[in-house]
PDB file of C-alpha atoms in Angstrom:
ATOM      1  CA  UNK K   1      13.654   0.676 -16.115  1.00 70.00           C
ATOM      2  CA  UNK K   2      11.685   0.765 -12.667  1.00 78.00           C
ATOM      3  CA  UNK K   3       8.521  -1.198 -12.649  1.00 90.00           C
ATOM      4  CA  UNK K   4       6.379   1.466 -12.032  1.00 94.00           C
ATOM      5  CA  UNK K   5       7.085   5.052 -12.466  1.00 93.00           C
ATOM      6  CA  UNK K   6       5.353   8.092 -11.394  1.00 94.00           C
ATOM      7  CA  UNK K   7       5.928  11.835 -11.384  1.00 87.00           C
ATOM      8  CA  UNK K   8       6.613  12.373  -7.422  1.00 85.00           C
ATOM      9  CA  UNK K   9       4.928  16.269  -8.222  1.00 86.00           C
ATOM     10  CA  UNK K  10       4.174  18.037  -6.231  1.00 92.00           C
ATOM     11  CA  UNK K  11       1.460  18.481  -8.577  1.00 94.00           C
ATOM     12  CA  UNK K  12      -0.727  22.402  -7.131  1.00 96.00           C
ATOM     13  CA  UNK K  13      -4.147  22.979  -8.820  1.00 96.00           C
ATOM     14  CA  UNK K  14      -6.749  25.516  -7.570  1.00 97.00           C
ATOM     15  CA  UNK K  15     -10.673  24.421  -6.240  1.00 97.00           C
ATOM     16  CA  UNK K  16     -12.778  22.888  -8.729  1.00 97.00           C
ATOM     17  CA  UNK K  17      -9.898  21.822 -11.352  1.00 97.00           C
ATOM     18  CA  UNK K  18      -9.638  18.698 -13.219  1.00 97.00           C
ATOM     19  CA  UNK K  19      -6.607  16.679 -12.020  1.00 97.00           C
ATOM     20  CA  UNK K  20      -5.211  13.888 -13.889  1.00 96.00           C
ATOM     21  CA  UNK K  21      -2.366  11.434 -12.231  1.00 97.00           C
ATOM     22  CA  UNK K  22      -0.953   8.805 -14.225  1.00 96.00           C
ATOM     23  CA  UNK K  23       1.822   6.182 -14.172  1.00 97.00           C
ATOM     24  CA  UNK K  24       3.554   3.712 -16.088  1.00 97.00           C
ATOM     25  CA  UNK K  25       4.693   0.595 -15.447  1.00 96.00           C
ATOM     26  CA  UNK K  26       6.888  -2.049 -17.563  1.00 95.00           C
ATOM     27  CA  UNK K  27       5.609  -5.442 -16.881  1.00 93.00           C
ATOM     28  CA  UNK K  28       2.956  -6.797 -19.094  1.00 92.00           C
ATOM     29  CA  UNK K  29       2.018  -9.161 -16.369  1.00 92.00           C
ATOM     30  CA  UNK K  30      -0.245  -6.856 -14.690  1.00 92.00           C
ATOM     31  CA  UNK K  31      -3.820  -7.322 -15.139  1.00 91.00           C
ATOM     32  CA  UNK K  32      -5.288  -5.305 -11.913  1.00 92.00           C
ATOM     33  CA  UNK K  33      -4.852  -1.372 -11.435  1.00 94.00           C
ATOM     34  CA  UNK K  34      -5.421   0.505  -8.376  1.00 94.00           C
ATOM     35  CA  UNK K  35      -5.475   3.866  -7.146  1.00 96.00           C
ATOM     36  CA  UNK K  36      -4.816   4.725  -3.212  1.00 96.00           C
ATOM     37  CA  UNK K  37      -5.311   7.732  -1.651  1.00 97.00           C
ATOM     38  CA  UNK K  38      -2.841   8.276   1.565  1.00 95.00           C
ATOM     39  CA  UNK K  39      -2.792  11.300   3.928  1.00 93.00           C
ATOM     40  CA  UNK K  40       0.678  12.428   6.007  1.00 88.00           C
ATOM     41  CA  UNK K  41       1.939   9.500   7.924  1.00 84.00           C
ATOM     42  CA  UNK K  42      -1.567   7.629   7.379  1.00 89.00           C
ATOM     43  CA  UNK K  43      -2.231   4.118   5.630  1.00 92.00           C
ATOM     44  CA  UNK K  44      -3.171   4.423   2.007  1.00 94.00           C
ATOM     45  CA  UNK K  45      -7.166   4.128   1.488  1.00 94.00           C
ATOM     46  CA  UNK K  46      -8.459   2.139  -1.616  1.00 92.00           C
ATOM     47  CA  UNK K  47     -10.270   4.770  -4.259  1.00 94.00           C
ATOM     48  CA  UNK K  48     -10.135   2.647  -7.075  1.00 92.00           C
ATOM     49  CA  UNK K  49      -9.728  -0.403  -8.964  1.00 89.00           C
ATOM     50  CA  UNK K  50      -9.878  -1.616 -12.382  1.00 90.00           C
ATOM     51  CA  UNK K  51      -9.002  -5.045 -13.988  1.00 87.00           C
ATOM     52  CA  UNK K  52      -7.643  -4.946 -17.169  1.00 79.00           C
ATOM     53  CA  UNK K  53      -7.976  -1.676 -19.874  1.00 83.00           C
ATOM     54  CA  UNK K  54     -10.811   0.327 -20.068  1.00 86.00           C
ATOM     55  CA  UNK K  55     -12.141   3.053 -17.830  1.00 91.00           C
ATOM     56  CA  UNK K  56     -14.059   2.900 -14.410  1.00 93.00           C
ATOM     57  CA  UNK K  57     -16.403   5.966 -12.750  1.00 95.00           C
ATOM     58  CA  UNK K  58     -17.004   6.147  -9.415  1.00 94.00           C
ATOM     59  CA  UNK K  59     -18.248   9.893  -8.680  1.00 96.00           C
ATOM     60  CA  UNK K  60     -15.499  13.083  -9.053  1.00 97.00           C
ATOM     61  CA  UNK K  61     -12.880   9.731  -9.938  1.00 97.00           C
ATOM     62  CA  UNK K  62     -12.298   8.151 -13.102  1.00 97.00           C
ATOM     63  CA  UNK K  63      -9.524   5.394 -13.717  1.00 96.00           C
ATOM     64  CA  UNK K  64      -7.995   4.738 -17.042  1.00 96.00           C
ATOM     65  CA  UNK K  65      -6.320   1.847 -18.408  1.00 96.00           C
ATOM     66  CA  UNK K  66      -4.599   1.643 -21.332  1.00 94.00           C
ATOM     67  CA  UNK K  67      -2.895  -1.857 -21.386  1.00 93.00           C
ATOM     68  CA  UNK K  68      -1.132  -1.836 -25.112  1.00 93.00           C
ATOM     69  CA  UNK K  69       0.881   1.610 -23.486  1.00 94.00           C
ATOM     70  CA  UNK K  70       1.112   0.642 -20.108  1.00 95.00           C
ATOM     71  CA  UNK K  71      -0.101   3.350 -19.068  1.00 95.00           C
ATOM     72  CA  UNK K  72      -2.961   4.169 -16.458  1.00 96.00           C
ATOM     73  CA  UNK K  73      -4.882   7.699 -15.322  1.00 97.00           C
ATOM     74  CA  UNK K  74      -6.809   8.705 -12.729  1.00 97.00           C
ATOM     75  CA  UNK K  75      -8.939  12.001 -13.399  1.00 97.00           C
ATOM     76  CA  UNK K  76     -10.396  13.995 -10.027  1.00 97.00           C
ATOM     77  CA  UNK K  77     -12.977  16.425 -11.273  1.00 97.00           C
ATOM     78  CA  UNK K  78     -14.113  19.894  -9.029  1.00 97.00           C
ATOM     79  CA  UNK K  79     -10.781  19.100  -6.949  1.00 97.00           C
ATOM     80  CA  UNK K  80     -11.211  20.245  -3.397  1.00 97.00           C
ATOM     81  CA  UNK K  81      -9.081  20.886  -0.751  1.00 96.00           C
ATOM     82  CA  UNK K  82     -10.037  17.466   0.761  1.00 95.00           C
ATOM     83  CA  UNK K  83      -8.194  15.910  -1.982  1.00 97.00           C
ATOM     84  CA  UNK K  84      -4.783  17.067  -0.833  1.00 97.00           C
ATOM     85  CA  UNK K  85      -3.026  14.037  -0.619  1.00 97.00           C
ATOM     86  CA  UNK K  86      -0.784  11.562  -1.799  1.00 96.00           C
ATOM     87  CA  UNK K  87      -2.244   9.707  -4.960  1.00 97.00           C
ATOM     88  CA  UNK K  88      -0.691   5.915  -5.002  1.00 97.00           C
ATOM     89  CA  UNK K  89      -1.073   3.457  -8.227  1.00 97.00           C
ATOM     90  CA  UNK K  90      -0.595   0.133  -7.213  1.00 95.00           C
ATOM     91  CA  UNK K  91      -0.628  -2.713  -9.523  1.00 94.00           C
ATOM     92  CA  UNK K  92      -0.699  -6.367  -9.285  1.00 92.00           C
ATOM     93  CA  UNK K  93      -0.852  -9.781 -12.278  1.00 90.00           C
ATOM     94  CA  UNK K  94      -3.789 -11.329 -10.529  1.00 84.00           C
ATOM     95  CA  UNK K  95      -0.977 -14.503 -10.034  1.00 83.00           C
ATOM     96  CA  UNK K  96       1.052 -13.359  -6.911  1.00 81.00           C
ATOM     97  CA  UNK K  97      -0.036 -11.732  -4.021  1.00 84.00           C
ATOM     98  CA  UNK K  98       1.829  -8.918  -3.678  1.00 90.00           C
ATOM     99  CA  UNK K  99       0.911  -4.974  -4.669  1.00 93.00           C
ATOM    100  CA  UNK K 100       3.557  -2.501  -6.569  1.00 94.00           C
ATOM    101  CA  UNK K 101       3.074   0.398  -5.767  1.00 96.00           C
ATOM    102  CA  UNK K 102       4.245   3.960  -7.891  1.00 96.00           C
ATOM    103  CA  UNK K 103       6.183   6.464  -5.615  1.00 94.00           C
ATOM    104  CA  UNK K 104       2.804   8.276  -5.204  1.00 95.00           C
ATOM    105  CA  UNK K 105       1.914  11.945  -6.595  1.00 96.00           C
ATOM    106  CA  UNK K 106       1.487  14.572  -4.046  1.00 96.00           C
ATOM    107  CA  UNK K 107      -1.509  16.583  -5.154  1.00 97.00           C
ATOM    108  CA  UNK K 108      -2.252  20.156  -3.415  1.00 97.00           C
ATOM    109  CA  UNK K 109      -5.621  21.811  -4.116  1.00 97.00           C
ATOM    110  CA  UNK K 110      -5.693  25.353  -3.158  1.00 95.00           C
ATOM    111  CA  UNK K 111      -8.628  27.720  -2.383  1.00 91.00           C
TER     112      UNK K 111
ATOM    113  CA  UNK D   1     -16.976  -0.138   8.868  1.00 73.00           C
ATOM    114  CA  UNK D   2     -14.434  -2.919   9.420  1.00 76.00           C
ATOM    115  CA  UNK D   3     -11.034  -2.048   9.715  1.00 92.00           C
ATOM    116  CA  UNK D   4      -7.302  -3.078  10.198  1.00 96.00           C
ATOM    117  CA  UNK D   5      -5.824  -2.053  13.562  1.00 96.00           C
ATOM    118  CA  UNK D   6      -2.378  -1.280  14.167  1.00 97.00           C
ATOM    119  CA  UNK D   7      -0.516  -1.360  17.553  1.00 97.00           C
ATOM    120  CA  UNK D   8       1.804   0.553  18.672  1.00 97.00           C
ATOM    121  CA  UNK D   9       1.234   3.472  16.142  1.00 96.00           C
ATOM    122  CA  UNK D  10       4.746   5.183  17.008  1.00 97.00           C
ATOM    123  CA  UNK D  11       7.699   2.791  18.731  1.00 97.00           C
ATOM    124  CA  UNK D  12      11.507   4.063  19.345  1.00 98.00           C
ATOM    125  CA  UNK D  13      13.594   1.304  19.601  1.00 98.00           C
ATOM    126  CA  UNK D  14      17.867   1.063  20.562  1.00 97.00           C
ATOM    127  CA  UNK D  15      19.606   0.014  17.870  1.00 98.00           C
ATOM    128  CA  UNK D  16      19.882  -3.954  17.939  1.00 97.00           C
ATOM    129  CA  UNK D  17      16.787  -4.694  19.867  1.00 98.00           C
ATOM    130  CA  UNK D  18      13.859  -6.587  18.746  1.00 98.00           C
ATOM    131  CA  UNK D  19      10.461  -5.073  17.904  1.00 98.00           C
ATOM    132  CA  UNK D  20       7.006  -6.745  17.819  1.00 98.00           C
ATOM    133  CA  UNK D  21       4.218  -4.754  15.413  1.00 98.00           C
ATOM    134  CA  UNK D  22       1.212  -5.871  16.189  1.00 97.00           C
ATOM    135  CA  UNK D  23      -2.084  -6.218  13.343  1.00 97.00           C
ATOM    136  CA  UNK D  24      -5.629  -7.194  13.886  1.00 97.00           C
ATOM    137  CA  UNK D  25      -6.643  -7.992  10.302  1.00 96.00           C
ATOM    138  CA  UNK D  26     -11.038  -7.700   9.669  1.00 95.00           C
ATOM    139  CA  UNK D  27     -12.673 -10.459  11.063  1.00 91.00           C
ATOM    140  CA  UNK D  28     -13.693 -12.464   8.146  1.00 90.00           C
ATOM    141  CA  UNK D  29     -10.713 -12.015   5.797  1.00 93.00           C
ATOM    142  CA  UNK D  30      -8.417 -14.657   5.371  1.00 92.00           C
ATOM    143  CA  UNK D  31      -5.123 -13.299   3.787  1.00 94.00           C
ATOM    144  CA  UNK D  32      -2.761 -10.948   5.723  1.00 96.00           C
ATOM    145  CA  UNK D  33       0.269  -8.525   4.273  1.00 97.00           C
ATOM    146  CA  UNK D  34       2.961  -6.109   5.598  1.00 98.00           C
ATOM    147  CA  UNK D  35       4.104  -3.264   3.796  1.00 98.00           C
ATOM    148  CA  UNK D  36       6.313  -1.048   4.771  1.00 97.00           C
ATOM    149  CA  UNK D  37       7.367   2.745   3.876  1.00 95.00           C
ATOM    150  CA  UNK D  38      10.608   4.254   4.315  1.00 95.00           C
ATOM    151  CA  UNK D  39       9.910   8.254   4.549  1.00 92.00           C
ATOM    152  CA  UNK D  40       9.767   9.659   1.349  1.00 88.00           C
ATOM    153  CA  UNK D  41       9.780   6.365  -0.100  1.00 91.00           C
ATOM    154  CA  UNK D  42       7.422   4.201  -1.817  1.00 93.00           C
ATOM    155  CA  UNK D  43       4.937   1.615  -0.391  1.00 95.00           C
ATOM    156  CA  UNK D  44       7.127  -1.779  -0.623  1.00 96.00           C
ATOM    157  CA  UNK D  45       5.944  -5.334  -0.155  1.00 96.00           C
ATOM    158  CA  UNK D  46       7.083  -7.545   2.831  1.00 98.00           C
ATOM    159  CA  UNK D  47       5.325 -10.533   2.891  1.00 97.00           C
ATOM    160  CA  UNK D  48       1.659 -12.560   2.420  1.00 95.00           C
ATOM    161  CA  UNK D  49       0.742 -14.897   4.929  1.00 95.00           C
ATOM    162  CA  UNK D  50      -2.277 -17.439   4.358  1.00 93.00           C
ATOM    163  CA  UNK D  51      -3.552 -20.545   6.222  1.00 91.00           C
ATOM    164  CA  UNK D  52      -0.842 -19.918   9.104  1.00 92.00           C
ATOM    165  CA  UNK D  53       1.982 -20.002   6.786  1.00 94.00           C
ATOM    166  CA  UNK D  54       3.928 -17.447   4.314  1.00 95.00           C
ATOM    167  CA  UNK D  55       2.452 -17.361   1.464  1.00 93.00           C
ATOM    168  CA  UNK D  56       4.544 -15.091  -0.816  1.00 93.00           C
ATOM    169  CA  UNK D  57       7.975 -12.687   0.404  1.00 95.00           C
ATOM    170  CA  UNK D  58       9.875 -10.136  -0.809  1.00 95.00           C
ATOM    171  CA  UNK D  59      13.749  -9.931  -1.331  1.00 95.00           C
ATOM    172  CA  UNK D  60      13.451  -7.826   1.608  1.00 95.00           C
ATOM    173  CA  UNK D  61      11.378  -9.922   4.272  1.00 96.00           C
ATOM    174  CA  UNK D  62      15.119 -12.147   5.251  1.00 95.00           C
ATOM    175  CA  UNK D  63      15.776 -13.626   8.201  1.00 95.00           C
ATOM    176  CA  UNK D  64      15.739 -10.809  10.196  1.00 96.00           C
ATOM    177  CA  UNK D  65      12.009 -10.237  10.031  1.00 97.00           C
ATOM    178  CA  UNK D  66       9.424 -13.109  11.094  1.00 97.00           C
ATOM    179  CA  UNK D  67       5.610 -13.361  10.999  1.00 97.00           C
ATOM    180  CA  UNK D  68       3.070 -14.932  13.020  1.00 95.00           C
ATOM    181  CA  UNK D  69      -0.594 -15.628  13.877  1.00 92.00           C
ATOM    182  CA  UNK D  70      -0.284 -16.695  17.351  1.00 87.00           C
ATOM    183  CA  UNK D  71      -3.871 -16.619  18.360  1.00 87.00           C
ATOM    184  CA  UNK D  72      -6.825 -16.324  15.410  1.00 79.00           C
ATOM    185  CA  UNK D  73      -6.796 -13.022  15.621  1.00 87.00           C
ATOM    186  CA  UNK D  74      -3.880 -11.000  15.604  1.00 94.00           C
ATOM    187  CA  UNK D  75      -1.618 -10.466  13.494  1.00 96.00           C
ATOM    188  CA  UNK D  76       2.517 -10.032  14.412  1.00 97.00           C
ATOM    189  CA  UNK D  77       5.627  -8.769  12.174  1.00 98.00           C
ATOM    190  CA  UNK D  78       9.176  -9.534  14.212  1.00 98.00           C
ATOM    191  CA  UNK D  79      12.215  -7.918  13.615  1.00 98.00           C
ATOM    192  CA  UNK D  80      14.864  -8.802  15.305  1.00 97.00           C
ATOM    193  CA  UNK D  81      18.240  -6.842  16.019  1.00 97.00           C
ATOM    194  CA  UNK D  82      16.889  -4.215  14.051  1.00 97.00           C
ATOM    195  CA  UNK D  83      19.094  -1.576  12.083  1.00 97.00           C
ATOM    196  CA  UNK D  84      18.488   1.984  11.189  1.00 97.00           C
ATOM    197  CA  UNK D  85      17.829   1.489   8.425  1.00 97.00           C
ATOM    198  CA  UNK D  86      14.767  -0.594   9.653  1.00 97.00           C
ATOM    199  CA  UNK D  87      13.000   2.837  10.723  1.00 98.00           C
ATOM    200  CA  UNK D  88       9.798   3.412   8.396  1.00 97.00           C
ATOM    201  CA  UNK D  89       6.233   2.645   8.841  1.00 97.00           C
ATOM    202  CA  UNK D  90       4.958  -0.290   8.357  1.00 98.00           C
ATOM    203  CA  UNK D  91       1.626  -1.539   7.148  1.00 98.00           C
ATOM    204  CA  UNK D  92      -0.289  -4.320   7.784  1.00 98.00           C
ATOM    205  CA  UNK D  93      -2.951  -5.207   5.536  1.00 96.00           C
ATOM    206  CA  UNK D  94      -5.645  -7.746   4.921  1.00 95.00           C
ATOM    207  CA  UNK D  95      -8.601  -9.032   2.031  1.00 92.00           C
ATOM    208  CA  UNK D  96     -10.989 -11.723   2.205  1.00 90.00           C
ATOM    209  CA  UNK D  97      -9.965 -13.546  -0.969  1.00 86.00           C
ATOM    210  CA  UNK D  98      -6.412 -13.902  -2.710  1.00 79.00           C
ATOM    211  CA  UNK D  99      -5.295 -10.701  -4.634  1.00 72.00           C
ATOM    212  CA  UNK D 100      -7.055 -10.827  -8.304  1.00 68.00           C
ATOM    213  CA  UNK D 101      -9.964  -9.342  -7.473  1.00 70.00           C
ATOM    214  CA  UNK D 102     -10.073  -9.008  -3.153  1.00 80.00           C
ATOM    215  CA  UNK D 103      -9.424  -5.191  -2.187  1.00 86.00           C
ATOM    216  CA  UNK D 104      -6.767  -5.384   0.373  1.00 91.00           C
ATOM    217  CA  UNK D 105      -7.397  -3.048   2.950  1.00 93.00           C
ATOM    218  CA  UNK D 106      -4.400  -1.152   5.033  1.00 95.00           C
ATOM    219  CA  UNK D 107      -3.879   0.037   8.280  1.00 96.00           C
ATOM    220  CA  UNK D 108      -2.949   3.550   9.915  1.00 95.00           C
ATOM    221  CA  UNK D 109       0.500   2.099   9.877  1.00 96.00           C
ATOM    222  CA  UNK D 110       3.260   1.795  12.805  1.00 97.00           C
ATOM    223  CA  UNK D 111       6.170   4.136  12.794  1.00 97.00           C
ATOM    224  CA  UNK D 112       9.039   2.228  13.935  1.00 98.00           C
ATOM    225  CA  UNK D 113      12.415   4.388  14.601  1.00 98.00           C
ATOM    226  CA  UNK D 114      15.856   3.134  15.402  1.00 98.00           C
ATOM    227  CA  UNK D 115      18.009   4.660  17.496  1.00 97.00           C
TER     228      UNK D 115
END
């Protein structure tokens, strides 16, 4: 089972949809949740971050976590076309250094 | 607003050679990363490098690569007699604090190729 798994998409949704991305990951160890944004061939650009479950607001984004499913969201409201990018969960224990990162979701909003 | 600056953005390199990627982390933070991303791949950890020493590597980051902070403000990932499989872009990243809490923050990336 990979560490962290999420759909690769591409996921298409028109102007002003609600999107919701999610992965999964396996390890119980991790106690801090990020989501990245990352345009073509750029570096990926913090959006979000959440320790532990719960859920976190931070304009059109919200980020889920639900810790007892390993499982964690992040909902885009009124999508635009701005928003076409790759979406990135990254996760880390809050013990090591290091990020894991999901394979991303490439998100398309069209006009 | 402060950010991490990468140098060269886009390098070709012969097969074999050595490469030098070249970071200048934000000013006041005090833990530095490399990440790389082989096209079409996800974002992988190389290495964490605090107080002028590693702090934390991946199964990846072996002999062939090397990191340095030769003068208090940049920031250098080595690879010597690289491999083709070596061509991706890689990342360098920095926070102010140890991860638990410190948003790391990641550069435009350099796009290494091997030829």
């Amino acid at each position: 089972q990979k560490e962290v798994e999420q759909d690769p998409g591409p996921l298409s949704v028109p102007e002003g949809a609600i999107v919701s991305l999610n992965c999964t990951y396996s390890n119980s160890a991790f106690q801090y949740f990020m989501w990245y944004r990352q345009y073509s061939r750029k570096g990926p650009e913090l959006l979000m971050y959440t320790y532990s479950s719960g859920n976190k607001e931070d304009g059109r984004f919200t980020a889920q976590v639900d810790k007892s499913s390993k499982y964690i969201s992040l909902f885009i409201r009124d999508s635009q076309p701005s928003d076409s990018a790759t979406y990135l969960c990254a996760l880390n224990t809050g013990t090591a250094s290091k990020l894991t990162f999901g394979t991303g979701t490439r998100l398309q909003v069209t006009l | 607003e402060p950010e991490v600056t990468q140098t060269p953005s886009h390098q070709v390199t012969q097969m074999g050679q050595e490469v030098i990627l070249r970071c200048v982390p934000i000013s006041n933070h005090l833990y530095f990363y490399w990440y790389r991303q082989i096209l079409g791949q996800k974002v992988e950890f190389l290495v964490s490098f605090y107080n002028n020493e590693i702090s934390e590597k991946s199964e990846i980051f072996d002999d062939q690569f090397s990191v340095e902070r030769p003068d208090g403000s940049n920031f250098t990932l080595k690879i010597r007699s690289t491999k083709l499989e070596d061509s991706a872009m890689y990342f360098c990243a920095s926070s102010e604090g140890a991860f638990g809490g410190n948003t790391i923050y990641f550069g435009e990336g350099s796009w290494l190729t091997v030829v």
